[in-house]
Short mmCIF file of C-alpha atoms in Angstrom, two decimals:
data_model
loop_
_atom_site.label_atom_id
_atom_site.label_comp_id
_atom_site.label_asym_id
_atom_site.label_seq_id
_atom_site.Cartn_x
_atom_site.Cartn_y
_atom_site.Cartn_z
CA MET X 1071 -5.30 -15.71 -20.62
CA ASP X 1072 -8.20 -15.43 -23.08
CA LYS X 1073 -9.02 -12.20 -24.94
CA LYS X 1074 -12.07 -11.37 -22.83
CA SER X 1075 -10.12 -11.63 -19.58
CA PHE X 1076 -7.29 -9.57 -21.04
CA GLY X 1077 -9.84 -6.90 -22.01
CA TYR X 1078 -11.02 -6.61 -18.40
CA LEU X 1079 -7.42 -6.45 -17.18
CA LEU X 1080 -6.58 -3.76 -19.71
CA GLY X 1081 -9.66 -1.78 -18.68
CA VAL X 1082 -8.56 -1.65 -15.03
CA VAL X 1083 -5.02 -0.67 -16.00
CA LEU X 1084 -6.20 2.16 -18.26
CA LEU X 1085 -8.53 3.48 -15.56
CA LEU X 1086 -5.67 3.58 -13.10
CA LEU X 1087 -3.25 5.22 -15.53
CA ILE X 1088 -5.83 7.94 -16.18
CA THR X 1089 -6.56 8.64 -12.50
CA ILE X 1090 -3.35 8.06 -10.48
CA ASN X 1091 -1.83 11.45 -11.30
CA PHE X 1092 -4.70 13.53 -9.89
CA PRO X 1093 -4.58 13.06 -6.08
CA GLY X 1094 -1.58 14.54 -4.29
CA LEU X 1095 0.78 12.39 -2.24
CA THR X 1096 -0.76 11.57 1.12
CA GLU X 1097 1.02 11.87 4.43
CA SER X 1098 2.74 10.26 5.93
CA SER X 1099 3.36 6.76 4.54
CA GLU X 1100 2.95 7.43 0.82
CA ALA X 1101 4.87 10.69 0.91
CA ARG X 1102 7.64 9.00 2.89
CA TYR X 1103 8.17 6.27 0.28
CA ALA X 1104 7.91 8.80 -2.54
CA GLU X 1105 10.46 11.13 -0.94
CA ILE X 1106 12.99 8.36 -0.23
CA GLY X 1107 12.60 7.17 -3.82
CA MET X 1108 13.23 10.74 -5.00
CA GLU X 1109 16.44 10.96 -2.93
CA MET X 1110 17.62 7.69 -4.48
CA PHE X 1111 16.80 9.05 -7.92
CA THR X 1112 18.67 12.33 -7.39
CA SER X 1113 21.68 10.88 -5.54
CA GLY X 1114 22.16 7.62 -7.45
CA ASP X 1115 22.75 5.83 -4.12
CA PHE X 1116 20.47 2.75 -4.25
CA LEU X 1117 21.82 1.03 -1.12
CA HIS X 1118 21.28 3.68 1.56
CA PRO X 1119 17.68 4.94 1.84
CA ARG X 1120 17.43 8.51 3.14
CA LEU X 1121 14.39 10.39 4.37
CA LEU X 1122 14.84 14.16 4.28
CA GLY X 1123 18.59 13.62 4.17
CA ILE X 1124 18.80 11.18 7.12
CA LEU X 1125 19.51 7.44 6.77
CA HIS X 1126 16.26 5.49 7.04
CA PHE X 1127 16.64 1.73 7.52
CA HIS X 1128 13.04 0.87 8.47
CA LYS X 1129 12.55 -1.13 5.26
CA PRO X 1130 14.81 -2.78 2.66
CA PRO X 1131 15.36 -0.62 -0.43
CA LEU X 1132 13.46 -2.39 -3.23
CA THR X 1133 10.28 -0.26 -3.06
CA TYR X 1134 12.35 2.93 -3.08
CA LEU X 1135 14.40 1.61 -5.99
CA ILE X 1136 11.28 0.79 -8.03
CA THR X 1137 9.89 4.26 -7.27
CA SER X 1138 13.13 5.89 -8.42
CA PHE X 1139 12.76 4.07 -11.76
CA GLY X 1140 9.29 5.62 -12.07
CA TYR X 1141 10.84 9.06 -11.60
CA GLN X 1142 13.45 8.30 -14.25
CA LEU X 1143 10.67 7.48 -16.73
CA PHE X 1144 8.09 10.16 -15.90
CA GLY X 1145 9.76 12.76 -13.68
CA VAL X 1146 9.26 13.50 -9.98
CA ASN X 1147 5.47 13.65 -9.74
CA GLU X 1148 2.52 11.57 -8.59
CA PHE X 1149 2.37 9.61 -11.85
CA GLY X 1150 6.04 8.66 -11.61
CA ALA X 1151 5.67 7.67 -7.96
CA ARG X 1152 2.62 5.46 -8.56
CA PHE X 1153 3.24 4.12 -12.07
CA PHE X 1154 4.80 0.84 -11.00
CA LEU X 1155 1.93 0.26 -8.56
CA VAL X 1156 -0.34 0.01 -11.62
CA PHE X 1157 2.18 -2.35 -13.21
CA ALA X 1158 2.17 -4.40 -9.99
CA LEU X 1159 -1.65 -4.66 -10.00
CA ALA X 1160 -1.64 -5.79 -13.63
CA ILE X 1161 0.80 -8.58 -12.73
CA GLN X 1162 -1.23 -9.47 -9.63
CA MET X 1163 -4.47 -9.78 -11.60
CA TRP X 1164 -2.76 -11.94 -14.23
CA LEU X 1165 -1.33 -14.11 -11.43
CA ILE X 1166 -4.76 -14.44 -9.79
CA TYR X 1167 -6.10 -15.66 -13.12
CA ARG X 1168 -3.25 -18.16 -13.50
CA ILE X 1169 -3.38 -19.39 -9.88
CA SER X 1170 -7.14 -19.93 -10.12
CA TRP X 1171 -6.57 -21.81 -13.38
CA GLU X 1172 -3.92 -24.02 -11.78
CA LEU X 1173 -6.28 -24.80 -8.92
CA TYR X 1174 -9.59 -25.30 -10.76
CA ARG X 1175 -8.96 -25.43 -14.54
CA ASP X 1176 -11.89 -23.19 -15.44
CA LYS X 1177 -11.42 -20.02 -17.53
CA GLY X 1178 -14.70 -18.46 -16.41
CA LEU X 1179 -13.81 -18.93 -12.76
CA SER X 1180 -10.31 -17.58 -13.35
CA ARG X 1181 -11.74 -14.47 -15.02
CA LEU X 1182 -14.19 -13.88 -12.19
CA SER X 1183 -11.44 -14.35 -9.57
CA MET X 1184 -9.24 -11.81 -11.33
CA VAL X 1185 -11.95 -9.14 -11.65
CA LEU X 1186 -13.22 -9.61 -8.08
CA TYR X 1187 -9.67 -9.21 -6.80
CA GLY X 1188 -9.25 -5.95 -8.71
CA SER X 1189 -12.46 -4.57 -7.20
CA LEU X 1190 -11.65 -5.26 -3.53
CA PRO X 1191 -11.38 -1.98 -1.56
CA LEU X 1192 -8.28 -3.33 0.21
CA VAL X 1193 -6.54 -3.92 -3.13
CA LEU X 1194 -7.52 -0.50 -4.53
CA VAL X 1195 -6.19 1.22 -1.40
CA SER X 1196 -2.84 -0.56 -1.86
CA ILE X 1197 -2.57 0.68 -5.46
CA LEU X 1198 -3.71 4.24 -4.87
CA ASN X 1199 -1.16 4.79 -2.08
CA LEU X 1200 2.53 4.09 -2.49
CA THR X 1201 3.76 1.62 0.14
CA THR X 1202 5.67 -1.66 0.16
CA ASP X 1203 2.52 -3.79 0.36
CA ALA X 1204 1.50 -3.93 -3.30
CA PHE X 1205 4.99 -4.91 -4.42
CA LEU X 1206 5.30 -7.47 -1.63
CA ASN X 1207 1.98 -9.05 -2.62
CA THR X 1208 3.15 -9.29 -6.23
CA PHE X 1209 6.25 -11.27 -5.27
CA ILE X 1210 4.27 -13.55 -2.94
CA LEU X 1211 1.66 -14.32 -5.62
CA ALA X 1212 4.38 -14.95 -8.21
CA ALA X 1213 6.12 -17.38 -5.82
CA ILE X 1214 2.84 -19.23 -5.19
CA TYR X 1215 2.21 -19.48 -8.93
CA CYS X 1216 5.71 -20.91 -9.47
CA TYR X 1217 5.07 -23.44 -6.70
CA LEU X 1218 1.82 -24.58 -8.39
CA CYS X 1219 3.58 -24.78 -11.77
CA GLU X 1220 6.29 -26.95 -10.23
CA GLN X 1221 3.63 -29.26 -8.82
CA ARG X 1222 2.04 -29.67 -12.25
CA ASN X 1223 5.10 -29.69 -14.53
CA LYS X 1224 7.67 -31.19 -12.13
CA LYS X 1225 10.28 -28.77 -13.50
CA LYS X 1226 12.74 -27.57 -10.88
CA ILE X 1227 13.22 -24.26 -12.66
CA PHE X 1228 9.98 -23.17 -10.96
CA THR X 1229 11.44 -24.08 -7.55
CA TYR X 1230 14.39 -21.77 -8.15
CA ALA X 1231 12.09 -19.05 -9.52
CA ALA X 1232 9.93 -19.21 -6.37
CA ALA X 1233 13.07 -18.92 -4.24
CA LEU X 1234 14.24 -15.81 -6.11
CA LEU X 1235 10.80 -14.21 -5.90
CA LEU X 1236 10.59 -14.79 -2.14
CA GLY X 1237 14.05 -13.26 -1.82
CA MET X 1238 12.76 -10.19 -3.68
CA GLY X 1239 9.83 -10.10 -1.27
CA VAL X 1240 12.22 -10.00 1.69
CA LEU X 1241 14.12 -7.14 0.03
CA THR X 1242 10.77 -5.36 -0.21
CA LYS X 1243 9.46 -5.73 3.35
CA GLY X 1244 11.56 -8.19 5.28
CA PRO X 1245 10.95 -11.78 6.49
CA VAL X 1246 7.15 -11.35 6.58
CA ALA X 1247 7.27 -12.29 2.86
CA PHE X 1248 7.71 -15.95 3.81
CA LEU X 1249 4.56 -16.19 5.95
CA PRO X 1250 1.71 -16.20 3.36
CA PHE X 1251 3.69 -18.42 0.97
CA LEU X 1252 4.52 -21.04 3.60
CA ILE X 1253 1.01 -21.12 5.06
CA PHE X 1254 -0.54 -21.71 1.63
CA VAL X 1255 2.02 -24.36 0.66
CA ILE X 1256 1.56 -26.25 3.94
CA PHE X 1257 -2.23 -26.38 3.64
CA HIS X 1258 -2.16 -27.08 -0.11
CA ARG X 1259 0.09 -30.08 0.37
CA TYR X 1260 -1.85 -31.28 3.41
CA PHE X 1261 -5.35 -31.20 1.93
CA LEU X 1262 -4.26 -32.51 -1.47
CA LYS X 1263 -2.12 -35.18 0.21
CA ILE X 1264 1.06 -34.14 -1.61
CA PRO X 1265 4.09 -35.76 0.06
CA TRP X 1266 7.02 -33.62 1.12
CA LYS X 1267 10.16 -34.40 -0.85
CA ILE X 1268 13.27 -32.42 0.02
CA GLY X 1269 16.07 -33.05 -2.41
CA VAL X 1270 19.18 -31.32 -3.66
CA HIS X 1271 17.23 -28.79 -5.73
CA GLU X 1272 15.02 -27.77 -2.80
CA ILE X 1273 18.07 -27.29 -0.54
CA LEU X 1274 19.86 -25.24 -3.19
CA ALA X 1275 16.71 -23.14 -3.74
CA VAL X 1276 16.51 -22.37 -0.01
CA ILE X 1277 20.19 -21.36 0.01
CA LEU X 1278 19.63 -19.16 -3.06
CA CYS X 1279 16.62 -17.53 -1.39
CA LEU X 1280 18.56 -16.83 1.81
CA LEU X 1281 21.53 -15.40 -0.08
CA LEU X 1282 19.31 -12.99 -2.01
CA SER X 1283 17.24 -12.13 1.08
CA LEU X 1284 20.29 -11.33 3.18
CA SER X 1285 22.33 -9.61 0.47
CA TRP X 1286 21.40 -5.99 1.24
CA PHE X 1287 21.33 -6.56 5.00
CA ALA X 1288 24.81 -8.13 4.92
CA VAL X 1289 26.32 -5.26 2.94
CA ILE X 1290 25.05 -2.47 5.17
CA ILE X 1291 25.67 -4.39 8.43
CA MET X 1292 29.30 -4.80 7.37
CA GLU X 1293 29.39 -1.02 6.92
CA ARG X 1294 27.62 -0.33 10.22
CA PRO X 1295 27.73 -3.33 12.64
CA ALA X 1296 25.24 -1.64 15.02
CA LEU X 1297 22.53 -2.30 12.41
CA TRP X 1298 22.47 -6.00 13.39
CA ASP X 1299 20.88 -5.18 16.74
CA TYR X 1300 18.70 -2.52 15.09
CA PHE X 1301 17.19 -5.03 12.63
CA THR X 1302 16.83 -8.03 14.94
CA ASN X 1303 15.55 -6.29 18.06
CA HIS X 1304 14.01 -3.04 16.88
CA GLN X 1305 12.62 -3.74 13.41
CA ILE X 1306 11.62 -7.41 13.81
CA LYS X 1307 11.10 -8.18 17.50
CA ASP X 1308 9.46 -4.87 18.39
CA ARG X 1309 7.14 -4.88 15.36
CA VAL X 1310 5.87 -8.34 16.28
CA MET X 1311 5.80 -8.06 20.08
CA ASN X 1312 6.06 -4.42 21.12
CA ALA X 1313 4.10 -2.13 18.79
CA GLN X 1314 4.15 0.67 21.38
CA VAL X 1315 7.60 1.51 20.05
CA PHE X 1316 5.97 2.34 16.67
CA HIS X 1317 2.69 3.62 18.20
CA ARG X 1318 0.70 1.04 16.18
CA GLU X 1319 -0.70 -1.06 18.99
CA GLU X 1320 -4.27 -2.26 18.36
CA SER X 1321 -6.48 -4.90 19.95
CA PHE X 1322 -6.52 -8.51 18.76
CA TRP X 1323 -9.91 -7.91 17.10
CA TYR X 1324 -8.70 -4.98 14.99
CA TYR X 1325 -8.37 -6.91 11.71
CA ILE X 1326 -11.45 -9.03 12.34
CA ALA X 1327 -13.46 -5.81 12.55
CA PHE X 1328 -12.02 -4.27 9.36
CA ILE X 1329 -11.54 -7.13 6.92
CA PRO X 1330 -15.28 -7.61 6.20
CA LEU X 1331 -15.42 -3.97 5.01
CA LEU X 1332 -12.12 -4.05 3.13
CA CYS X 1333 -13.09 -7.25 1.28
CA PHE X 1334 -16.83 -6.55 1.00
CA PRO X 1335 -18.93 -8.53 0.19
CA TYR X 1336 -16.74 -11.55 -0.53
CA PHE X 1337 -15.52 -12.05 3.02
CA TYR X 1338 -19.15 -12.66 4.05
CA ILE X 1339 -19.51 -15.11 1.17
CA ILE X 1340 -16.54 -17.07 2.49
CA ILE X 1341 -18.12 -17.16 5.95
CA TYR X 1342 -21.26 -18.52 4.28
CA ARG X 1343 -19.20 -21.21 2.56
CA PHE X 1344 -17.35 -22.09 5.76
CA PHE X 1345 -20.57 -22.75 7.69
CA SER X 1346 -22.69 -24.11 4.84
CA LYS X 1347 -23.54 -27.78 5.26
CA LYS X 1348 -24.73 -28.08 1.67
CA LYS X 1349 -21.37 -27.11 0.19
CA ARG X 1350 -18.77 -29.79 -0.37
CA ASN X 1351 -15.27 -28.35 -0.24
CA SER X 1352 -12.48 -29.72 -2.39
CA GLY X 1353 -8.89 -29.94 -1.20
CA GLU X 1354 -8.14 -26.67 -3.03
CA ASP X 1355 -11.10 -24.98 -1.31
CA LYS X 1356 -9.91 -26.11 2.11
CA ALA X 1357 -6.36 -24.95 1.40
CA LEU X 1358 -7.61 -21.46 0.49
CA MET X 1359 -10.01 -21.30 3.41
CA TRP X 1360 -7.48 -22.31 6.05
CA THR X 1361 -4.84 -20.02 4.56
CA ILE X 1362 -7.24 -17.09 5.08
CA ILE X 1363 -8.04 -18.16 8.65
CA ILE X 1364 -4.44 -18.70 9.75
CA LEU X 1365 -3.19 -15.54 8.03
CA LEU X 1366 -5.87 -13.48 9.75
CA PHE X 1367 -5.05 -15.11 13.09
CA ALA X 1368 -1.28 -14.64 12.63
CA PHE X 1369 -1.56 -10.96 11.69
CA SER X 1370 -3.97 -10.41 14.59
CA CYS X 1371 -1.36 -11.83 16.99
CA PHE X 1372 1.24 -9.32 15.80
CA SER X 1373 1.48 -6.33 18.10
CA SER X 1374 2.00 -3.84 15.23
CA LYS X 1375 -1.09 -3.48 13.02
CA LEU X 1376 -1.85 -1.45 9.90
CA ILE X 1377 -4.72 -2.02 7.47
CA LEU X 1378 -2.52 -2.91 4.48
CA TYR X 1379 -0.80 -5.68 6.44
CA LEU X 1380 -3.91 -7.71 5.51
CA LEU X 1381 -3.25 -7.44 1.77
CA PRO X 1382 -1.66 -10.94 1.39
CA SER X 1383 -5.00 -12.48 2.41
CA ALA X 1384 -6.92 -10.68 -0.38
CA PRO X 1385 -5.95 -13.09 -3.24
CA PHE X 1386 -7.25 -16.11 -1.34
CA ILE X 1387 -10.48 -14.28 -0.43
CA ALA X 1388 -11.04 -13.29 -4.07
CA ILE X 1389 -10.44 -16.78 -5.48
CA LEU X 1390 -12.52 -18.60 -2.86
CA GLY X 1391 -15.29 -15.99 -3.07
CA ALA X 1392 -15.34 -16.36 -6.86
CA LYS X 1393 -15.47 -20.16 -6.55
CA THR X 1394 -18.45 -19.89 -4.20
CA LEU X 1395 -20.32 -17.50 -6.51
CA TYR X 1396 -19.38 -19.14 -9.80
CA TYR X 1397 -21.65 -22.12 -9.30
CA LYS X 1398 -24.53 -19.94 -8.05
CA PRO X 1399 -25.51 -21.86 -4.87
CA ASP X 1400 -29.04 -21.04 -3.67
CA GLY X 1401 -29.23 -17.78 -5.58
CA LEU X 1402 -26.18 -16.41 -3.78
CA GLN X 1403 -24.79 -14.82 -6.95
CA LYS X 1404 -28.10 -13.06 -7.63
CA LEU X 1405 -28.18 -11.70 -4.08
CA THR X 1406 -24.56 -10.52 -4.36
CA LYS X 1407 -25.30 -8.74 -7.62
CA LYS X 1408 -28.26 -6.93 -6.06
CA ILE X 1409 -26.20 -5.84 -3.04
CA LEU X 1410 -23.37 -4.56 -5.25
CA LEU X 1411 -25.76 -2.75 -7.59
CA ILE X 1412 -27.53 -1.03 -4.71
CA LEU X 1413 -24.18 -0.03 -3.23
CA LEU X 1414 -22.92 1.13 -6.62
CA TYR X 1415 -25.94 3.38 -7.19
CA ILE X 1416 -25.92 4.78 -3.63
CA ILE X 1417 -22.22 5.68 -3.80
CA GLY X 1418 -22.40 6.79 -7.44
CA ILE X 1419 -25.42 9.08 -7.06
CA GLY X 1420 -24.22 10.38 -3.69
CA GLY X 1421 -20.75 11.00 -5.09
CA SER X 1422 -22.13 12.77 -8.16
CA ILE X 1423 -24.28 15.08 -6.03
CA PHE X 1424 -21.30 15.85 -3.79
CA LEU X 1425 -19.09 16.66 -6.79
CA ILE X 1426 -21.77 18.89 -8.32
CA ILE X 1427 -22.10 20.77 -5.00
CA LYS X 1428 -18.32 21.22 -5.03
CA GLN X 1429 -18.61 22.45 -8.66
CA ILE X 1430 -16.57 19.51 -9.95
CA TYR X 1431 -18.60 18.83 -13.06
CA LEU X 1432 -16.64 16.58 -15.43
CA PRO X 1433 -16.16 13.61 -13.02
CA SER X 1434 -19.81 13.85 -11.94
CA VAL X 1435 -20.90 13.64 -15.61
CA VAL X 1436 -18.67 10.57 -16.08
CA LEU X 1437 -20.18 8.88 -13.03
CA LEU X 1438 -23.74 9.66 -14.07
CA PHE X 1439 -23.01 8.35 -17.57
CA LEU X 1440 -21.76 5.07 -16.11
CA LEU X 1441 -24.87 4.74 -13.97
CA ILE X 1442 -27.26 5.58 -16.83
CA PHE X 1443 -25.43 3.18 -19.16
CA SER X 1444 -25.77 0.39 -16.62
CA LEU X 1445 -29.51 1.09 -16.29
CA PHE X 1446 -29.85 1.00 -20.08
CA TRP X 1447 -28.03 -2.33 -20.16
CA LEU X 1448 -30.32 -3.72 -17.45
CA TYR X 1449 -33.31 -2.66 -19.54
CA ARG X 1450 -31.94 -4.20 -22.75
CA LYS X 1451 -30.70 -7.45 -21.20
CA LYS X 1452 -33.31 -9.43 -19.33
CA SER X 1453 -30.56 -11.38 -17.61
CA GLY X 1454 -29.15 -8.13 -16.25
CA LEU X 1455 -25.55 -7.19 -15.69
CA SER X 1456 -23.01 -9.92 -14.99
CA LEU X 1457 -21.18 -9.95 -11.68
CA ILE X 1458 -17.96 -9.21 -13.57
CA ASN X 1459 -19.42 -6.08 -15.21
CA ILE X 1460 -20.85 -4.86 -11.90
CA SER X 1461 -17.45 -5.33 -10.25
CA MET X 1462 -15.75 -3.44 -13.08
CA GLY X 1463 -18.28 -0.63 -12.70
CA PHE X 1464 -17.63 -0.52 -8.96
CA THR X 1465 -13.86 -0.28 -9.57
CA ALA X 1466 -14.30 2.49 -12.16
CA MET X 1467 -16.61 4.46 -9.85
CA ILE X 1468 -14.24 4.28 -6.87
CA LEU X 1469 -11.27 5.36 -9.00
CA VAL X 1470 -13.09 8.33 -10.55
CA LEU X 1471 -14.47 9.44 -7.18
CA TYR X 1472 -11.15 9.20 -5.37
CA ALA X 1473 -9.19 10.93 -8.14
CA SER X 1474 -11.71 13.78 -8.33
CA PHE X 1475 -12.10 14.19 -4.58
CA GLY X 1476 -8.35 13.99 -3.93
CA PHE X 1477 -7.49 16.46 -6.69
CA TYR X 1478 -9.94 19.15 -5.61
CA ASN X 1479 -9.75 18.51 -1.85
CA PRO X 1480 -6.11 17.62 -1.09
CA SER X 1481 -6.39 18.36 2.63
CA ALA X 1482 -9.24 15.84 2.94
CA ILE X 1483 -6.90 12.99 1.93
CA ASN X 1484 -4.09 14.43 4.09
CA SER X 1485 -2.11 15.79 1.15
CA TYR X 1486 -0.05 18.96 1.52
CA LYS X 1487 0.20 19.62 -2.20
CA GLY X 1488 -2.14 22.63 -2.16
CA ILE X 1489 -0.49 24.12 0.92
CA PHE X 1490 3.00 23.91 -0.55
CA GLN X 1491 1.88 25.26 -3.92
CA GLU X 1492 0.46 28.33 -2.16
CA MET X 1493 3.56 28.60 -0.02
CA GLU X 1494 5.81 28.57 -3.10
CA ASN X 1495 3.76 31.41 -4.57
CA ASN X 1496 4.08 33.44 -1.38
CA PHE X 1497 7.78 32.75 -0.66
CA PRO X 1498 9.51 32.08 -4.00
CA ASP X 1499 12.87 33.46 -2.86
CA SER X 1500 13.21 31.50 0.40
CA SER X 1501 15.72 28.64 0.35
CA THR X 1502 15.07 26.90 3.69
CA LEU X 1503 11.81 25.63 5.21
CA LEU X 1504 11.81 24.99 8.98
CA ILE X 1505 8.91 22.72 10.01
CA TYR X 1506 8.07 22.66 13.71
CA ASP X 1507 7.29 19.26 15.27
CA GLN X 1508 5.71 17.72 12.17
CA LEU X 1509 7.38 15.24 9.81
CA ILE X 1510 6.19 16.13 6.28
CA PRO X 1511 8.19 14.19 3.66
CA SER X 1512 6.23 15.66 0.72
CA ALA X 1513 7.69 19.10 1.57
CA LYS X 1514 10.86 18.06 -0.22
CA ILE X 1515 8.91 16.93 -3.30
CA TYR X 1516 6.58 19.91 -3.62
CA THR X 1517 9.09 22.66 -2.82
CA ASN X 1518 12.55 23.60 -4.04
CA LYS X 1519 13.72 24.37 -0.52
CA LYS X 1520 15.98 22.75 2.02
CA VAL X 1521 13.68 21.14 4.62
CA VAL X 1522 14.71 21.17 8.30
CA THR X 1523 12.56 19.19 10.75
CA ILE X 1524 12.37 20.56 14.32
CA HIS X 1525 11.64 17.89 16.92
CA ASP X 1526 10.05 18.92 20.21
CA ASN X 1527 7.14 16.85 21.61
CA ASN X 1528 5.88 14.79 18.66
CA TYR X 1529 7.25 11.22 18.55
CA LYS X 1530 6.82 11.19 14.75
CA THR X 1531 9.54 13.84 14.35
CA GLN X 1532 12.12 11.98 16.43
CA ARG X 1533 14.66 10.88 13.83
CA GLU X 1534 17.26 8.12 14.11
CA ILE X 1535 20.55 9.90 13.49
CA GLN X 1536 22.81 7.36 15.22
CA PHE X 1537 23.93 5.94 11.88
CA GLU X 1538 24.99 9.26 10.41
CA SER X 1539 28.69 9.96 9.95
CA ALA X 1540 30.17 12.92 11.79
CA ASP X 1541 30.88 14.81 8.57
CA ASN X 1542 27.29 14.56 7.29
CA PRO X 1543 25.21 17.57 8.38
CA VAL X 1544 21.62 16.48 9.01
CA ASN X 1545 18.58 18.64 8.35
CA TYR X 1546 17.24 18.06 11.83
CA LEU X 1547 17.03 19.99 15.11
CA ASP X 1548 16.10 18.36 18.43
CA ILE X 1549 14.93 21.14 20.73
CA SER X 1550 13.28 18.86 23.30
CA ASN X 1551 14.73 19.68 26.71
CA GLU X 1552 16.19 22.82 25.14
CA GLY X 1553 18.75 20.64 23.35
CA GLU X 1554 19.38 22.77 20.28
CA ILE X 1555 17.59 26.05 20.97
CA GLU X 1556 20.65 28.08 19.99
CA ASP X 1557 20.85 26.24 16.66
CA LEU X 1558 17.16 26.97 16.11
CA ILE X 1559 17.74 30.68 16.75
CA GLN X 1560 20.59 30.70 14.25
CA GLU X 1561 18.31 29.10 11.62
CA LEU X 1562 15.56 31.63 12.35
CA LEU X 1563 17.99 34.52 11.93
CA LYS X 1564 18.80 33.49 8.39
CA PRO X 1565 16.86 35.84 6.09
CA ALA X 1566 16.21 33.15 3.47
CA SER X 1567 14.45 30.77 5.88
CA ILE X 1568 10.75 30.50 6.70
CA LEU X 1569 9.17 28.83 9.73
CA MET X 1570 6.11 26.58 9.32
CA ILE X 1571 4.01 25.92 12.46
CA ARG X 1572 0.62 24.26 12.78
CA LYS X 1573 -1.78 26.71 14.44
CA LYS X 1574 -2.58 24.45 17.37
CA ASP X 1575 1.15 23.83 17.99
CA LEU X 1576 2.03 27.52 18.26
CA LYS X 1577 1.54 27.50 22.03
CA ASP X 1578 4.27 24.84 22.38
CA PHE X 1579 6.92 26.68 20.36
CA PRO X 1580 9.66 27.69 22.86
CA LEU X 1581 10.25 31.12 21.31
CA ASN X 1582 8.14 33.98 20.07
CA PRO X 1583 8.51 33.39 16.31
CA GLN X 1584 7.72 36.99 15.43
CA ASP X 1585 10.77 38.17 17.33
CA TYR X 1586 12.82 36.55 14.58
CA LYS X 1587 10.37 36.41 11.66
CA PRO X 1588 8.05 39.43 11.88
CA LYS X 1589 5.84 38.59 8.91
CA LYS X 1590 3.09 36.00 9.54
CA THR X 1591 1.12 34.37 6.69
CA GLU X 1592 -1.82 32.02 7.24
CA ILE X 1593 -2.35 29.06 4.87
CA GLY X 1594 -4.99 26.54 5.92
CA LYS X 1595 -4.18 25.15 9.37
CA TRP X 1596 -0.66 26.57 9.27
CA TYR X 1597 1.25 29.77 10.07
CA PHE X 1598 4.30 30.72 8.01
CA TYR X 1599 6.75 33.19 9.50
CA SER X 1600 9.20 35.09 7.31
CA ASN X 1601 11.20 38.31 7.17
#
């Protein structure tokens, strides 16, 4: 990587390191991963993920393990939880540069691909919120890069490296790690007419990949044989074919509707390239294009859908979009620059005004400075701002806006940090927090209390306790169908406990809380009952 490209990469990393600590942890996905990582950090048990004290086998443990390392370095806070996400993005951007170089052998194109990737809204969302997706994408990109290096250098060490990286991807999010890699490899070999040669090294690499992929699953299934059916039927089959189990069912067109916004404006540029008769596509172009199409189709066929499932398609969109713009066909780059500049000024000025209204002055001054500096540059340079600089400005603006907005308006990003800070001030001596029919993982991070979840009508609070041993008391009460009402009463009678109920859920609570906790405190949308 040349010095100029490294400077852009370093700029994005520094921006993220400055801003990631400001917004609180968002519910429920980010807080869930952060809380499980915290339990790993405090317990030292890196094989058995636990969420609020209960075994949680929805995902393999690698993301939680990485998060626990962040806590070891920086303490249990937002910076520690998100630090390795920044590290992952730095690796991803370097890999985008290297993959583009392996495909096209052009430093300028590689630099543009890298910067465009770092400015995609979909990519920024994956870095600003702790989930498995950013880490999974890192392993997939690294495996693709090793595959391309093996094609060029013919050194089998890259084959084994790709196998290990895919195994790490499986330990991050399961077998879905294979899909983007295999789709790209199939189309790359097809359009570049690379023959398939399966020898001893390839067979050994596959075996190595499977051994690493299955290692954690094998260990815990031997401990608890019932997990075999849980993984194969519940976590794999149901996610692909029966999303109603996870309440994530969406129509087939869900991703097709969102990806143009999440990869704006480069997804539209790819559509232009796909239908343009003037543009001659190389084998590399076709491999990227068809990888995007088939990935989008495959994810659309899955029953379970979340926005970040699309993240593996972002690298191919960035590289192909950069290739289309790099050679400036029919003024397309000039048009793209104008669209991005207009968008940048609309969001920047609007965001600055909003922050000033909210009396958040420092970030608004930073944003206005960036906008004024860009206008000064436009005035000084007749050629205007480069697409790379505009993209960097867009990234900086989004990061500053999100960090400022999230820090001063935690409830707007679904963070409970402010609520729990106020609760701690009001109830410093309480040792147990009972939360009615809401699963709030960040409660354990932001308070020093024992957290007990009370399940009644909300499917999100229904915990899987079938894998718990009989001698392990779980911090969970199931009062649906009056199952554990007596246990709930006993918890309410404890003087050191407080009850947390969302205002609109009060009508569903089976008891009169003030019969047991006479003091009621209102914080935001919540009631807190205490003695």
